[in-house]
mmCIF file of N, CA and C in Angstrom:
data_model
loop_
_atom_site.group_PDB
_atom_site.id
_atom_site.type_symbol
_atom_site.label_atom_id
_atom_site.label_comp_id
_atom_site.label_asym_id
_atom_site.label_seq_id
_atom_site.Cartn_x
_atom_site.Cartn_y
_atom_site.Cartn_z
ATOM 1 N N GLN A 617 55.337 254.136 201.878
ATOM 2 C CA GLN A 617 55.192 255.349 202.607
ATOM 3 C C GLN A 617 54.961 256.502 201.650
ATOM 4 N N VAL A 618 54.644 257.654 202.231
ATOM 5 C CA VAL A 618 54.388 258.861 201.470
ATOM 6 C C VAL A 618 55.475 259.865 201.800
ATOM 7 N N GLN A 619 56.054 260.442 200.773
ATOM 8 C CA GLN A 619 56.999 261.534 200.941
ATOM 9 C C GLN A 619 56.352 262.821 200.457
ATOM 10 N N LEU A 620 56.511 263.878 201.234
ATOM 11 C CA LEU A 620 55.905 265.160 200.932
ATOM 12 C C LEU A 620 56.984 266.230 200.904
ATOM 13 N N VAL A 621 56.939 267.080 199.897
ATOM 14 C CA VAL A 621 57.906 268.158 199.759
ATOM 15 C C VAL A 621 57.165 269.456 199.514
ATOM 16 N N GLU A 622 57.309 270.391 200.449
ATOM 17 C CA GLU A 622 56.707 271.715 200.315
ATOM 18 C C GLU A 622 57.702 272.672 199.695
ATOM 19 N N SER A 623 57.178 273.707 199.062
ATOM 20 C CA SER A 623 58.000 274.779 198.542
ATOM 21 C C SER A 623 57.141 276.041 198.476
ATOM 22 N N GLY A 624 57.690 277.086 197.924
ATOM 23 C CA GLY A 624 56.928 278.303 197.716
ATOM 24 C C GLY A 624 57.029 279.324 198.824
ATOM 25 N N GLY A 625 57.715 278.996 199.897
ATOM 26 C CA GLY A 625 57.858 279.951 200.973
ATOM 27 C C GLY A 625 58.806 281.078 200.602
ATOM 28 N N GLY A 626 58.852 282.064 201.460
ATOM 29 C CA GLY A 626 59.715 283.201 201.234
ATOM 30 C C GLY A 626 59.285 284.392 202.044
ATOM 31 N N LEU A 627 59.808 285.535 201.672
ATOM 32 C CA LEU A 627 59.518 286.793 202.351
ATOM 33 C C LEU A 627 58.476 287.559 201.561
ATOM 34 N N VAL A 628 57.445 287.993 202.249
ATOM 35 C CA VAL A 628 56.383 288.756 201.616
ATOM 36 C C VAL A 628 55.947 289.859 202.568
ATOM 37 N N GLN A 629 55.551 290.979 202.020
ATOM 38 C CA GLN A 629 55.061 292.064 202.851
ATOM 39 C C GLN A 629 53.618 291.821 203.264
ATOM 40 N N ALA A 630 53.258 292.401 204.383
ATOM 41 C CA ALA A 630 51.889 292.286 204.857
ATOM 42 C C ALA A 630 50.911 292.711 203.770
ATOM 43 N N GLY A 631 49.854 291.930 203.636
ATOM 44 C CA GLY A 631 48.879 292.165 202.596
ATOM 45 C C GLY A 631 49.143 291.398 201.320
ATOM 46 N N GLY A 632 50.304 290.808 201.207
ATOM 47 C CA GLY A 632 50.660 290.064 200.021
ATOM 48 C C GLY A 632 50.132 288.649 200.032
ATOM 49 N N SER A 633 50.526 287.899 199.012
ATOM 50 C CA SER A 633 50.032 286.541 198.821
ATOM 51 C C SER A 633 51.175 285.588 198.531
ATOM 52 N N LEU A 634 50.964 284.342 198.890
ATOM 53 C CA LEU A 634 51.863 283.256 198.547
ATOM 54 C C LEU A 634 51.029 282.024 198.237
ATOM 55 N N ARG A 635 51.546 281.200 197.360
ATOM 56 C CA ARG A 635 50.963 279.899 197.112
ATOM 57 C C ARG A 635 52.012 278.840 197.378
ATOM 58 N N LEU A 636 51.704 277.934 198.274
ATOM 59 C CA LEU A 636 52.616 276.876 198.655
ATOM 60 C C LEU A 636 52.173 275.561 198.024
ATOM 61 N N PRO A 637 52.999 274.970 197.186
ATOM 62 C CA PRO A 637 52.688 273.634 196.690
ATOM 63 C C PRO A 637 53.348 272.562 197.543
ATOM 64 N N CYS A 638 52.714 271.423 197.608
ATOM 65 C CA CYS A 638 53.268 270.262 198.273
ATOM 66 C C CYS A 638 53.096 269.079 197.342
ATOM 67 N N VAL A 639 54.203 268.501 196.945
ATOM 68 C CA VAL A 639 54.200 267.396 196.005
ATOM 69 C C VAL A 639 54.445 266.100 196.757
ATOM 70 N N ALA A 640 53.581 265.127 196.526
ATOM 71 C CA ALA A 640 53.691 263.833 197.170
ATOM 72 C C ALA A 640 54.310 262.819 196.221
ATOM 73 N N SER A 641 55.077 261.927 196.782
ATOM 74 C CA SER A 641 55.633 260.814 196.026
ATOM 75 C C SER A 641 55.548 259.556 196.868
ATOM 76 N N GLY A 642 55.817 258.439 196.238
ATOM 77 C CA GLY A 642 55.735 257.159 196.931
ATOM 78 C C GLY A 642 54.410 256.451 196.703
ATOM 79 N N ARG A 643 53.355 257.207 196.730
ATOM 80 C CA ARG A 643 52.034 256.717 196.411
ATOM 81 C C ARG A 643 51.126 257.912 196.191
ATOM 82 N N THR A 644 50.018 257.689 195.546
ATOM 83 C CA THR A 644 49.052 258.763 195.373
ATOM 84 C C THR A 644 48.400 259.079 196.709
ATOM 85 N N PHE A 645 47.995 260.321 196.875
ATOM 86 C CA PHE A 645 47.374 260.712 198.133
ATOM 87 C C PHE A 645 45.862 260.845 198.021
ATOM 88 N N SER A 646 45.288 260.269 196.985
ATOM 89 C CA SER A 646 43.852 260.392 196.807
ATOM 90 C C SER A 646 43.066 259.769 197.954
ATOM 91 N N GLY A 647 43.652 258.853 198.687
ATOM 92 C CA GLY A 647 42.994 258.216 199.815
ATOM 93 C C GLY A 647 43.302 258.846 201.154
ATOM 94 N N TYR A 648 43.873 260.028 201.160
ATOM 95 C CA TYR A 648 44.284 260.694 202.388
ATOM 96 C C TYR A 648 43.634 262.053 202.524
ATOM 97 N N THR A 649 43.367 262.429 203.767
ATOM 98 C CA THR A 649 43.114 263.828 204.052
ATOM 99 C C THR A 649 44.444 264.570 203.994
ATOM 100 N N MET A 650 44.441 265.699 203.339
ATOM 101 C CA MET A 650 45.635 266.525 203.261
ATOM 102 C C MET A 650 45.452 267.758 204.129
ATOM 103 N N GLY A 651 46.486 268.085 204.856
ATOM 104 C CA GLY A 651 46.433 269.237 205.733
ATOM 105 C C GLY A 651 47.666 270.102 205.608
ATOM 106 N N TRP A 652 47.489 271.347 205.967
ATOM 107 C CA TRP A 652 48.596 272.283 206.112
ATOM 108 C C TRP A 652 48.656 272.727 207.568
ATOM 109 N N PHE A 653 49.842 272.665 208.121
ATOM 110 C CA PHE A 653 50.108 273.109 209.477
ATOM 111 C C PHE A 653 51.166 274.197 209.445
ATOM 112 N N ARG A 654 51.262 274.918 210.530
ATOM 113 C CA ARG A 654 52.347 275.882 210.669
ATOM 114 C C ARG A 654 52.846 275.882 212.101
ATOM 115 N N GLN A 655 54.091 276.290 212.248
ATOM 116 C CA GLN A 655 54.688 276.367 213.566
ATOM 117 C C GLN A 655 55.613 277.574 213.621
ATOM 118 N N ALA A 656 55.291 278.481 214.510
ATOM 119 C CA ALA A 656 56.124 279.643 214.768
ATOM 120 C C ALA A 656 57.037 279.345 215.945
ATOM 121 N N PRO A 657 58.149 280.060 216.069
ATOM 122 C CA PRO A 657 59.058 279.821 217.199
ATOM 123 C C PRO A 657 58.342 279.926 218.533
ATOM 124 N N GLY A 658 58.552 278.926 219.380
ATOM 125 C CA GLY A 658 57.942 278.914 220.688
ATOM 126 C C GLY A 658 56.474 278.569 220.713
ATOM 127 N N LYS A 659 55.898 278.239 219.565
ATOM 128 C CA LYS A 659 54.479 277.925 219.477
ATOM 129 C C LYS A 659 54.280 276.465 219.104
ATOM 130 N N GLU A 660 53.103 275.958 219.416
ATOM 131 C CA GLU A 660 52.743 274.620 218.997
ATOM 132 C C GLU A 660 52.415 274.602 217.514
ATOM 133 N N ARG A 661 52.622 273.448 216.910
ATOM 134 C CA ARG A 661 52.220 273.290 215.528
ATOM 135 C C ARG A 661 50.694 273.293 215.449
ATOM 136 N N GLU A 662 50.150 274.084 214.542
ATOM 137 C CA GLU A 662 48.711 274.241 214.461
ATOM 138 C C GLU A 662 48.213 274.026 213.040
ATOM 139 N N LEU A 663 47.040 273.449 212.946
ATOM 140 C CA LEU A 663 46.406 273.194 211.664
ATOM 141 C C LEU A 663 45.855 274.496 211.099
ATOM 142 N N VAL A 664 46.154 274.758 209.842
ATOM 143 C CA VAL A 664 45.623 275.951 209.192
ATOM 144 C C VAL A 664 44.636 275.624 208.079
ATOM 145 N N ALA A 665 44.632 274.402 207.593
ATOM 146 C CA ALA A 665 43.693 274.012 206.551
ATOM 147 C C ALA A 665 43.720 272.507 206.396
ATOM 148 N N ALA A 666 42.574 271.919 206.075
ATOM 149 C CA ALA A 666 42.491 270.488 205.803
ATOM 150 C C ALA A 666 41.466 270.249 204.707
ATOM 151 N N ARG A 667 41.751 269.271 203.866
ATOM 152 C CA ARG A 667 40.859 268.906 202.780
ATOM 153 C C ARG A 667 40.719 267.402 202.750
ATOM 154 N N GLY A 668 39.492 266.914 202.777
ATOM 155 C CA GLY A 668 39.212 265.500 202.829
ATOM 156 C C GLY A 668 39.375 264.803 201.497
ATOM 157 N N VAL A 669 39.116 263.498 201.521
ATOM 158 C CA VAL A 669 39.358 262.645 200.375
ATOM 159 C C VAL A 669 38.405 262.954 199.228
ATOM 160 N N SER A 670 37.125 262.705 199.446
ATOM 161 C CA SER A 670 36.151 262.891 198.374
ATOM 162 C C SER A 670 34.795 263.357 198.870
ATOM 163 N N ASP A 671 34.706 263.641 200.149
ATOM 164 C CA ASP A 671 33.437 264.053 200.734
ATOM 165 C C ASP A 671 33.253 265.557 200.739
ATOM 166 N N GLY A 672 34.206 266.264 200.191
ATOM 167 C CA GLY A 672 34.123 267.705 200.161
ATOM 168 C C GLY A 672 34.422 268.382 201.474
ATOM 169 N N GLY A 673 34.831 267.618 202.469
ATOM 170 C CA GLY A 673 35.122 268.197 203.770
ATOM 171 C C GLY A 673 36.320 269.120 203.714
ATOM 172 N N THR A 674 36.136 270.316 204.218
ATOM 173 C CA THR A 674 37.190 271.313 204.246
ATOM 174 C C THR A 674 37.139 272.020 205.583
ATOM 175 N N TYR A 675 38.287 272.300 206.127
ATOM 176 C CA TYR A 675 38.359 272.951 207.425
ATOM 177 C C TYR A 675 39.371 274.075 207.399
ATOM 178 N N TYR A 676 38.986 275.194 208.010
ATOM 179 C CA TYR A 676 39.890 276.294 208.288
ATOM 180 C C TYR A 676 39.614 276.782 209.697
ATOM 181 N N PRO A 677 40.637 277.015 210.471
ATOM 182 C CA PRO A 677 40.400 277.584 211.799
ATOM 183 C C PRO A 677 39.958 279.038 211.688
ATOM 184 N N ASP A 678 39.412 279.535 212.776
ATOM 185 C CA ASP A 678 38.855 280.882 212.756
ATOM 186 C C ASP A 678 39.893 281.942 212.402
ATOM 187 N N PHE A 679 41.128 281.753 212.836
ATOM 188 C CA PHE A 679 42.117 282.801 212.607
ATOM 189 C C PHE A 679 42.484 282.978 211.142
ATOM 190 N N VAL A 680 42.112 282.013 210.300
ATOM 191 C CA VAL A 680 42.367 282.170 208.866
ATOM 192 C C VAL A 680 41.529 283.300 208.286
ATOM 193 N N GLU A 681 40.333 283.467 208.802
ATOM 194 C CA GLU A 681 39.473 284.595 208.443
ATOM 195 C C GLU A 681 39.216 284.689 206.943
ATOM 196 N N GLY A 682 39.079 283.549 206.290
ATOM 197 C CA GLY A 682 38.779 283.527 204.879
ATOM 198 C C GLY A 682 39.949 283.823 203.968
ATOM 199 N N ARG A 683 41.142 283.946 204.516
ATOM 200 C CA ARG A 683 42.297 284.357 203.721
ATOM 201 C C ARG A 683 43.025 283.214 203.037
ATOM 202 N N PHE A 684 42.830 281.997 203.517
ATOM 203 C CA PHE A 684 43.565 280.846 202.996
ATOM 204 C C PHE A 684 42.620 279.906 202.264
ATOM 205 N N THR A 685 43.159 279.234 201.260
ATOM 206 C CA THR A 685 42.409 278.232 200.524
ATOM 207 C C THR A 685 43.290 277.025 200.280
ATOM 208 N N ILE A 686 42.791 275.853 200.635
ATOM 209 C CA ILE A 686 43.491 274.615 200.336
ATOM 210 C C ILE A 686 42.844 273.981 199.118
ATOM 211 N N SER A 687 43.665 273.480 198.234
ATOM 212 C CA SER A 687 43.168 272.775 197.063
ATOM 213 C C SER A 687 44.074 271.587 196.786
ATOM 214 N N ARG A 688 43.551 270.632 196.068
ATOM 215 C CA ARG A 688 44.355 269.461 195.756
ATOM 216 C C ARG A 688 44.111 269.012 194.333
ATOM 217 N N ASP A 689 45.176 268.580 193.713
ATOM 218 C CA ASP A 689 45.138 268.039 192.373
ATOM 219 C C ASP A 689 45.636 266.607 192.490
ATOM 220 N N ASN A 690 44.706 265.674 192.611
ATOM 221 C CA ASN A 690 45.087 264.290 192.838
ATOM 222 C C ASN A 690 45.852 263.698 191.659
ATOM 223 N N ALA A 691 45.540 264.146 190.459
ATOM 224 C CA ALA A 691 46.244 263.641 189.286
ATOM 225 C C ALA A 691 47.722 263.990 189.330
ATOM 226 N N LYS A 692 48.056 265.111 189.940
ATOM 227 C CA LYS A 692 49.443 265.540 190.059
ATOM 228 C C LYS A 692 50.038 265.240 191.423
ATOM 229 N N ASN A 693 49.267 264.597 192.293
ATOM 230 C CA ASN A 693 49.717 264.321 193.656
ATOM 231 C C ASN A 693 50.226 265.586 194.337
ATOM 232 N N THR A 694 49.489 266.651 194.171
ATOM 233 C CA THR A 694 49.905 267.945 194.687
ATOM 234 C C THR A 694 48.764 268.599 195.445
ATOM 235 N N VAL A 695 49.098 269.184 196.571
ATOM 236 C CA VAL A 695 48.163 269.986 197.339
ATOM 237 C C VAL A 695 48.751 271.386 197.462
ATOM 238 N N TYR A 696 47.885 272.383 197.439
ATOM 239 C CA TYR A 696 48.310 273.769 197.481
ATOM 240 C C TYR A 696 47.676 274.486 198.663
ATOM 241 N N LEU A 697 48.398 275.434 199.179
ATOM 242 C CA LEU A 697 47.846 276.377 200.131
ATOM 243 C C LEU A 697 48.005 277.773 199.551
ATOM 244 N N GLN A 698 46.895 278.378 199.200
ATOM 245 C CA GLN A 698 46.887 279.749 198.724
ATOM 246 C C GLN A 698 46.639 280.657 199.907
ATOM 247 N N MET A 699 47.537 281.587 200.144
ATOM 248 C CA MET A 699 47.437 282.496 201.271
ATOM 249 C C MET A 699 47.392 283.924 200.755
ATOM 250 N N ASN A 700 46.336 284.616 201.098
ATOM 251 C CA ASN A 700 46.147 286.004 200.708
ATOM 252 C C ASN A 700 46.064 286.880 201.949
ATOM 253 N N SER A 701 46.236 288.158 201.745
ATOM 254 C CA SER A 701 46.134 289.134 202.832
ATOM 255 C C SER A 701 46.968 288.717 204.030
ATOM 256 N N LEU A 702 48.196 288.378 203.776
ATOM 257 C CA LEU A 702 49.056 287.846 204.828
ATOM 258 C C LEU A 702 49.360 288.897 205.879
ATOM 259 N N LYS A 703 49.484 288.406 207.100
ATOM 260 C CA LYS A 703 49.780 289.237 208.254
ATOM 261 C C LYS A 703 51.110 288.809 208.864
ATOM 262 N N PRO A 704 51.772 289.706 209.587
ATOM 263 C CA PRO A 704 53.005 289.287 210.267
ATOM 264 C C PRO A 704 52.812 288.076 211.180
ATOM 265 N N ASP A 705 51.639 287.932 211.780
ATOM 266 C CA ASP A 705 51.377 286.779 212.636
ATOM 267 C C ASP A 705 51.331 285.469 211.872
ATOM 268 N N ASP A 706 51.275 285.528 210.554
ATOM 269 C CA ASP A 706 51.314 284.319 209.746
ATOM 270 C C ASP A 706 52.731 283.781 209.578
ATOM 271 N N THR A 707 53.716 284.503 210.044
ATOM 272 C CA THR A 707 55.100 284.063 209.931
ATOM 273 C C THR A 707 55.297 282.752 210.680
ATOM 274 N N ALA A 708 55.789 281.753 209.981
ATOM 275 C CA ALA A 708 55.962 280.423 210.560
ATOM 276 C C ALA A 708 56.599 279.519 209.518
ATOM 277 N N VAL A 709 56.985 278.343 209.961
ATOM 278 C CA VAL A 709 57.313 277.271 209.041
ATOM 279 C C VAL A 709 56.025 276.535 208.723
ATOM 280 N N TYR A 710 55.750 276.373 207.453
ATOM 281 C CA TYR A 710 54.526 275.725 207.012
ATOM 282 C C TYR A 710 54.832 274.316 206.531
ATOM 283 N N TYR A 711 54.021 273.377 206.987
ATOM 284 C CA TYR A 711 54.191 271.964 206.674
ATOM 285 C C TYR A 711 52.931 271.423 206.014
ATOM 286 N N CYS A 712 53.107 270.585 205.017
ATOM 287 C CA CYS A 712 51.973 269.802 204.559
ATOM 288 C C CYS A 712 52.042 268.425 205.194
ATOM 289 N N ALA A 713 50.893 267.800 205.316
ATOM 290 C CA ALA A 713 50.798 266.520 205.995
ATOM 291 C C ALA A 713 49.639 265.720 205.420
ATOM 292 N N ALA A 714 49.701 264.419 205.600
ATOM 293 C CA ALA A 714 48.685 263.516 205.088
ATOM 294 C C ALA A 714 48.203 262.595 206.187
ATOM 295 N N ALA A 715 46.896 262.368 206.215
ATOM 296 C CA ALA A 715 46.263 261.496 207.189
ATOM 297 C C ALA A 715 45.486 260.396 206.477
ATOM 298 N N PRO A 716 45.631 259.146 206.902
ATOM 299 C CA PRO A 716 44.871 258.057 206.296
ATOM 300 C C PRO A 716 43.436 258.038 206.801
ATOM 301 N N ALA A 717 42.685 259.009 206.370
ATOM 302 C CA ALA A 717 41.309 259.170 206.795
ATOM 303 C C ALA A 717 40.532 259.871 205.708
ATOM 304 N N VAL A 718 39.234 259.636 205.687
ATOM 305 C CA VAL A 718 38.375 260.296 204.712
ATOM 306 C C VAL A 718 38.391 261.799 204.945
ATOM 307 N N PHE A 719 38.293 262.176 206.201
ATOM 308 C CA PHE A 719 38.376 263.586 206.577
ATOM 309 C C PHE A 719 38.664 263.661 208.061
ATOM 310 N N THR A 720 39.692 264.388 208.403
ATOM 311 C CA THR A 720 40.014 264.559 209.804
ATOM 312 C C THR A 720 40.741 265.869 210.021
ATOM 313 N N THR A 721 40.486 266.455 211.166
ATOM 314 C CA THR A 721 41.240 267.611 211.636
ATOM 315 C C THR A 721 42.089 267.247 212.845
ATOM 316 N N ALA A 722 42.133 265.974 213.188
ATOM 317 C CA ALA A 722 42.848 265.522 214.372
ATOM 318 C C ALA A 722 44.338 265.442 214.090
ATOM 319 N N ARG A 723 45.098 266.210 214.819
ATOM 320 C CA ARG A 723 46.536 266.270 214.632
ATOM 321 C C ARG A 723 47.184 264.900 214.668
ATOM 322 N N GLU A 724 46.743 264.030 215.558
ATOM 323 C CA GLU A 724 47.379 262.736 215.734
ATOM 324 C C GLU A 724 47.135 261.789 214.570
ATOM 325 N N ARG A 725 46.189 262.088 213.701
ATOM 326 C CA ARG A 725 45.919 261.248 212.546
ATOM 327 C C ARG A 725 46.850 261.525 211.374
ATOM 328 N N TYR A 726 47.582 262.606 211.432
ATOM 329 C CA TYR A 726 48.474 262.956 210.336
ATOM 330 C C TYR A 726 49.805 262.259 210.558
ATOM 331 N N TYR A 727 50.077 261.256 209.739
ATOM 332 C CA TYR A 727 51.249 260.413 209.912
ATOM 333 C C TYR A 727 52.423 260.810 209.027
ATOM 334 N N TYR A 728 52.155 261.492 207.937
ATOM 335 C CA TYR A 728 53.181 261.807 206.953
ATOM 336 C C TYR A 728 53.355 263.308 206.876
ATOM 337 N N TRP A 729 54.610 263.728 206.892
ATOM 338 C CA TRP A 729 54.932 265.153 206.983
ATOM 339 C C TRP A 729 56.021 265.542 206.007
ATOM 340 N N GLY A 730 55.894 266.746 205.475
ATOM 341 C CA GLY A 730 56.981 267.329 204.722
ATOM 342 C C GLY A 730 57.999 267.970 205.641
ATOM 343 N N GLN A 731 59.034 268.531 205.040
ATOM 344 C CA GLN A 731 60.119 269.137 205.800
ATOM 345 C C GLN A 731 59.849 270.580 206.188
ATOM 346 N N GLY A 732 58.861 271.192 205.588
ATOM 347 C CA GLY A 732 58.496 272.548 205.930
ATOM 348 C C GLY A 732 59.117 273.579 205.010
ATOM 349 N N THR A 733 58.447 274.700 204.894
ATOM 350 C CA THR A 733 58.952 275.829 204.135
ATOM 351 C C THR A 733 58.675 277.102 204.928
ATOM 352 N N GLN A 734 59.668 277.966 204.999
ATOM 353 C CA GLN A 734 59.569 279.165 205.823
ATOM 354 C C GLN A 734 58.780 280.247 205.113
ATOM 355 N N VAL A 735 57.809 280.793 205.812
ATOM 356 C CA VAL A 735 57.059 281.947 205.347
ATOM 357 C C VAL A 735 57.296 283.077 206.333
ATOM 358 N N THR A 736 57.780 284.192 205.837
ATOM 359 C CA THR A 736 58.026 285.358 206.668
ATOM 360 C C THR A 736 57.246 286.535 206.100
ATOM 361 N N VAL A 737 56.426 287.134 206.939
ATOM 362 C CA VAL A 737 55.598 288.256 206.532
ATOM 363 C C VAL A 737 56.085 289.486 207.281
ATOM 364 N N SER A 738 56.518 290.471 206.550
ATOM 365 C CA SER A 738 57.027 291.696 207.140
ATOM 366 C C SER A 738 55.970 292.784 207.085
ATOM 367 N N SER A 739 56.090 293.728 207.989
ATOM 368 C CA SER A 739 55.178 294.865 208.010
ATOM 369 C C SER A 739 55.780 296.083 207.350
#
């Protein structure tokens, strides 16, 4: 199995930046699509970024508005979410996840999940 551990969350003022790392163990994730999700209280968990295996496939939903970047370092079994120009609406628990697929944005394909890290954006 794959174990994922996110970190880097915290309190940041609107307009600020955070970088969230997610370290995988158990096996390398080079054969998985890596995704970042978030969930705010009372809201559904939603995909905020996905990066495919080797096809260069990358996905960001419209609400990201160019502010987020997902990157992966397969040699370190680490995926990052760089978040810039943060807004209060970005406040949520952020999760990294892995899908056994070349590239997918389908929520149901993500089988492995981290425990989440809290991101709070104040105004």
